[in-house]
């Protein structure tokens, strides 16, 4: 749980990675 | 064996069964050689079958399992909805809309999410029947937080799909 606290404190780092990732995923996935 | 271990094992069994079913179903229907996009369910399936149960098993990594399971379900929902929209072939009746869309498959993936949530809640908040439910709906780890993230991922994914076109 201690290491998870790092994620909750630094949630913006996760968002800085996740938002471009999902943007790229939308671009990459074509049906 | 305590009831706690027993219930935890039951829920983990359900989680693995659903993950395996999803992985095998995708492997049969969506061959990676047909479309590179089908690597998404392949990787998500491997993570669901291997990583999620391991993370859920240890108290230290429980939160990671919960978050990973939830985001895999969100990715599943968004990509399957995208697939249904992209391959929409003129439904003629309301039952047709239900059966030809991916609503059924999306409901299954949310079943998997809810099994994970039950496991997380029981492990985090204990098995006390008198304990009241606490916390704001829109804050982690409650359902509102997940709905916000589903909406946010859908929006970012859609923008990526529409704005970043392939030449």
Short mmCIF file of C-alpha atoms in Angstrom, two decimals:
data_model
loop_
_atom_site.label_atom_id
_atom_site.label_comp_id
_atom_site.label_asym_id
_atom_site.label_seq_id
_atom_site.Cartn_x
_atom_site.Cartn_y
_atom_site.Cartn_z
CA UNK A 1 0.00 0.00 0.00
CA UNK A 2 2.93 2.34 0.69
CA UNK A 3 4.10 2.31 -2.87
CA UNK A 4 0.53 2.87 -4.06
CA UNK A 5 0.51 6.10 -2.04
CA UNK A 6 3.21 7.38 -4.35
CA UNK A 7 0.75 6.97 -7.24
CA UNK A 8 -2.03 8.82 -5.43
CA UNK A 9 0.32 11.67 -4.47
CA UNK A 10 1.76 11.91 -7.96
CA UNK A 11 -1.45 11.22 -9.87
CA UNK A 12 -0.52 13.88 -12.43
CA UNK A 13 2.49 11.80 -13.58
CA UNK A 14 0.10 8.91 -14.32
CA UNK A 15 -2.19 11.28 -16.25
CA UNK A 16 0.77 12.70 -18.19
CA UNK A 17 1.49 9.14 -19.37
CA UNK A 18 -2.09 7.85 -19.67
CA UNK A 19 -3.65 10.71 -21.66
CA UNK A 20 -1.13 10.55 -24.57
CA UNK A 21 -1.33 6.74 -24.43
CA UNK A 22 -5.13 6.68 -24.88
CA UNK A 23 -4.88 9.39 -27.55
CA UNK A 24 -2.35 7.21 -29.41
CA UNK A 25 -4.52 4.11 -28.87
CA UNK A 26 -7.46 5.87 -30.50
CA UNK A 27 -5.22 6.71 -33.42
CA UNK A 28 -3.69 3.23 -33.71
CA UNK A 29 -6.84 1.10 -33.45
CA UNK A 30 -8.62 0.95 -36.83
CA UNK A 31 -11.39 -1.49 -37.65
CA UNK B 1 -8.96 -22.50 5.78
CA UNK B 2 -10.83 -19.37 6.87
CA UNK B 3 -14.00 -18.06 5.19
CA UNK B 4 -11.96 -15.05 4.10
CA UNK B 5 -9.47 -17.21 2.18
CA UNK B 6 -12.33 -19.28 0.80
CA UNK B 7 -14.32 -16.29 -0.51
CA UNK B 8 -11.16 -14.70 -1.87
CA UNK B 9 -10.30 -17.90 -3.73
CA UNK B 10 -13.85 -18.13 -5.13
CA UNK B 11 -13.75 -14.55 -6.44
CA UNK B 12 -10.25 -15.05 -7.88
CA UNK B 13 -11.50 -18.21 -9.57
CA UNK B 14 -14.38 -16.23 -11.11
CA UNK B 15 -11.97 -13.51 -12.22
CA UNK B 16 -9.60 -15.99 -13.88
CA UNK B 17 -12.49 -17.88 -15.51
CA UNK B 18 -13.87 -14.68 -17.04
CA UNK B 19 -10.39 -13.52 -18.10
CA UNK B 20 -9.63 -16.88 -19.74
CA UNK B 21 -13.01 -16.90 -21.49
CA UNK B 22 -12.39 -13.40 -22.85
CA UNK B 23 -8.83 -14.21 -23.93
CA UNK B 24 -9.82 -17.44 -25.69
CA UNK B 25 -12.88 -15.88 -27.33
CA UNK B 26 -10.75 -13.05 -28.76
CA UNK B 27 -8.03 -15.48 -29.85
CA UNK B 28 -10.65 -17.45 -31.81
CA UNK B 29 -12.55 -14.54 -33.40
CA UNK B 30 -9.93 -11.80 -33.85
CA UNK B 31 -6.73 -13.16 -35.38
CA UNK B 32 -3.79 -10.77 -34.96
CA UNK B 33 -2.72 -11.48 -38.55
CA UNK B 34 -6.00 -9.93 -39.79
CA UNK B 35 -5.59 -6.57 -38.06
CA UNK B 36 -2.74 -5.23 -35.87
CA UNK B 37 -5.44 -3.69 -33.63
CA UNK B 38 -6.25 -7.23 -32.46
CA UNK B 39 -3.01 -7.19 -30.43
CA UNK B 40 -4.97 -5.03 -27.93
CA UNK B 41 -7.25 -7.88 -26.73
CA UNK B 42 -4.26 -10.26 -26.89
CA UNK B 43 -2.10 -8.15 -24.55
CA UNK B 44 -5.09 -7.22 -22.36
CA UNK B 45 -6.02 -10.91 -22.15
CA UNK B 46 -2.54 -11.98 -21.06
CA UNK B 47 -2.49 -9.22 -18.43
CA UNK B 48 -5.97 -10.28 -17.25
CA UNK B 49 -5.08 -13.95 -17.00
CA UNK B 50 -1.59 -13.61 -15.47
CA UNK B 51 -0.93 -10.17 -13.94
CA UNK B 52 -4.35 -9.26 -12.49
CA UNK B 53 -4.84 -12.44 -10.36
CA UNK B 54 -1.23 -12.25 -9.06
CA UNK B 55 -1.66 -8.57 -8.12
CA UNK B 56 -5.01 -9.34 -6.48
CA UNK B 57 -3.55 -12.21 -4.46
CA UNK B 58 -1.08 -10.14 -2.41
CA UNK B 59 -2.34 -7.49 0.00
CA UNK B 60 0.54 -5.19 -0.98
CA UNK B 61 -0.37 -5.17 -4.66
CA UNK B 62 -4.16 -5.39 -4.28
CA UNK B 63 -4.70 -1.76 -5.35
CA UNK B 64 -2.60 -2.28 -8.47
CA UNK B 65 -4.70 -5.32 -9.38
CA UNK B 66 -7.89 -3.33 -8.86
CA UNK B 67 -6.70 -0.40 -10.99
CA UNK B 68 -5.28 -2.65 -13.74
CA UNK B 69 -8.45 -4.76 -13.86
CA UNK B 70 -10.60 -1.62 -14.02
CA UNK B 71 -8.59 -0.01 -16.79
CA UNK B 72 -8.52 -3.23 -18.81
CA UNK B 73 -12.34 -3.24 -18.57
CA UNK B 74 -12.47 0.41 -19.64
CA UNK B 75 -10.17 -0.31 -22.62
CA UNK B 76 -12.38 -3.32 -23.47
CA UNK B 77 -15.54 -1.21 -23.30
CA UNK B 78 -14.14 1.61 -25.43
CA UNK B 79 -12.54 -0.59 -28.10
CA UNK B 80 -15.56 -2.93 -28.36
CA UNK B 81 -17.93 0.06 -28.66
CA UNK B 82 -15.59 1.42 -31.37
CA UNK B 83 -15.65 -1.96 -33.13
CA UNK B 84 -19.47 -2.01 -33.05
CA UNK B 85 -19.70 1.52 -34.45
CA UNK B 86 -17.11 0.83 -37.16
CA UNK B 87 -18.84 -2.37 -38.28
CA UNK B 88 -22.43 -1.18 -37.90
CA UNK B 89 -24.48 -2.87 -40.60
CA UNK B 90 -27.99 -1.39 -40.67
CA UNK B 91 -29.88 -2.99 -37.78
CA UNK B 92 -33.57 -3.33 -38.56
CA UNK B 93 -35.19 -3.87 -35.14
CA UNK B 94 -34.49 -3.09 -31.48
CA UNK B 95 -33.36 -6.70 -30.73
CA UNK B 96 -31.06 -6.43 -33.73
CA UNK B 97 -29.46 -3.32 -32.22
CA UNK B 98 -28.79 -5.22 -28.98
CA UNK B 99 -27.43 -8.36 -30.64
CA UNK B 100 -25.39 -6.76 -33.42
CA UNK B 101 -23.85 -4.15 -31.15
CA UNK B 102 -21.26 -5.24 -28.63
CA UNK B 103 -23.58 -4.57 -25.66
CA UNK B 104 -23.48 -8.25 -24.62
CA UNK B 105 -19.69 -8.40 -24.65
CA UNK B 106 -19.40 -5.07 -22.82
CA UNK B 107 -21.77 -6.37 -20.11
CA UNK B 108 -19.52 -9.44 -19.68
CA UNK B 109 -16.40 -7.29 -19.24
CA UNK B 110 -18.23 -5.21 -16.60
CA UNK B 111 -19.17 -8.45 -14.87
CA UNK B 112 -15.45 -9.14 -14.65
CA UNK B 113 -14.83 -5.64 -13.32
CA UNK B 114 -17.47 -6.08 -10.61
CA UNK B 115 -15.99 -9.42 -9.51
CA UNK B 116 -12.65 -7.60 -9.11
CA UNK B 117 -14.37 -4.79 -7.23
CA UNK B 118 -16.04 -7.22 -4.81
CA UNK B 119 -12.65 -8.84 -4.20
CA UNK B 120 -10.99 -5.46 -3.63
CA UNK B 121 -13.74 -4.18 -1.33
CA UNK B 122 -13.80 -7.35 0.78
CA UNK B 123 -10.00 -7.33 1.11
CA UNK B 124 -9.72 -3.57 1.81
CA UNK B 125 -12.71 -2.96 4.05
CA UNK B 126 -13.09 -6.34 5.71
CA UNK B 127 -16.01 -8.67 6.15
CA UNK B 128 -17.80 -6.79 8.95
CA UNK B 129 -21.53 -6.83 8.09
CA UNK B 130 -22.17 -3.80 10.34
CA UNK B 131 -19.58 -1.57 8.72
CA UNK B 132 -21.21 1.32 6.82
CA UNK B 133 -20.09 2.21 3.30
CA UNK B 134 -17.92 5.32 3.48
CA UNK B 135 -16.30 7.70 1.02
CA UNK B 136 -17.46 10.06 -1.72
CA UNK B 137 -18.86 8.36 -4.82
CA UNK B 138 -16.62 10.22 -7.24
CA UNK B 139 -13.39 9.53 -5.33
CA UNK B 140 -11.16 6.44 -5.66
CA UNK B 141 -11.95 3.55 -5.20
CA UNK B 142 -15.70 4.12 -5.70
CA UNK B 143 -17.85 3.62 -8.81
CA UNK B 144 -18.12 7.32 -9.65
CA UNK B 145 -14.34 7.48 -10.02
CA UNK B 146 -14.51 4.65 -12.54
CA UNK B 147 -17.35 6.26 -14.48
CA UNK B 148 -15.37 9.52 -14.69
CA UNK B 149 -12.38 7.56 -15.99
CA UNK B 150 -14.55 5.67 -18.47
CA UNK B 151 -15.87 8.97 -19.81
CA UNK B 152 -12.38 10.52 -19.88
CA UNK B 153 -10.76 7.54 -21.65
CA UNK B 154 -13.63 7.43 -24.17
CA UNK B 155 -13.17 11.13 -24.93
CA UNK B 156 -9.37 11.00 -25.30
CA UNK B 157 -9.58 7.79 -27.39
CA UNK B 158 -12.24 9.31 -29.67
CA UNK B 159 -10.21 12.49 -30.12
CA UNK B 160 -7.12 10.42 -30.98
CA UNK B 161 -9.17 8.44 -33.50
CA UNK B 162 -10.75 11.48 -35.15
CA UNK B 163 -7.98 14.09 -35.01
CA UNK B 164 -4.87 11.96 -35.61
CA UNK B 165 -5.82 10.45 -38.93
CA UNK B 166 -3.71 8.03 -40.88
CA UNK B 167 -2.26 9.29 -44.11
#
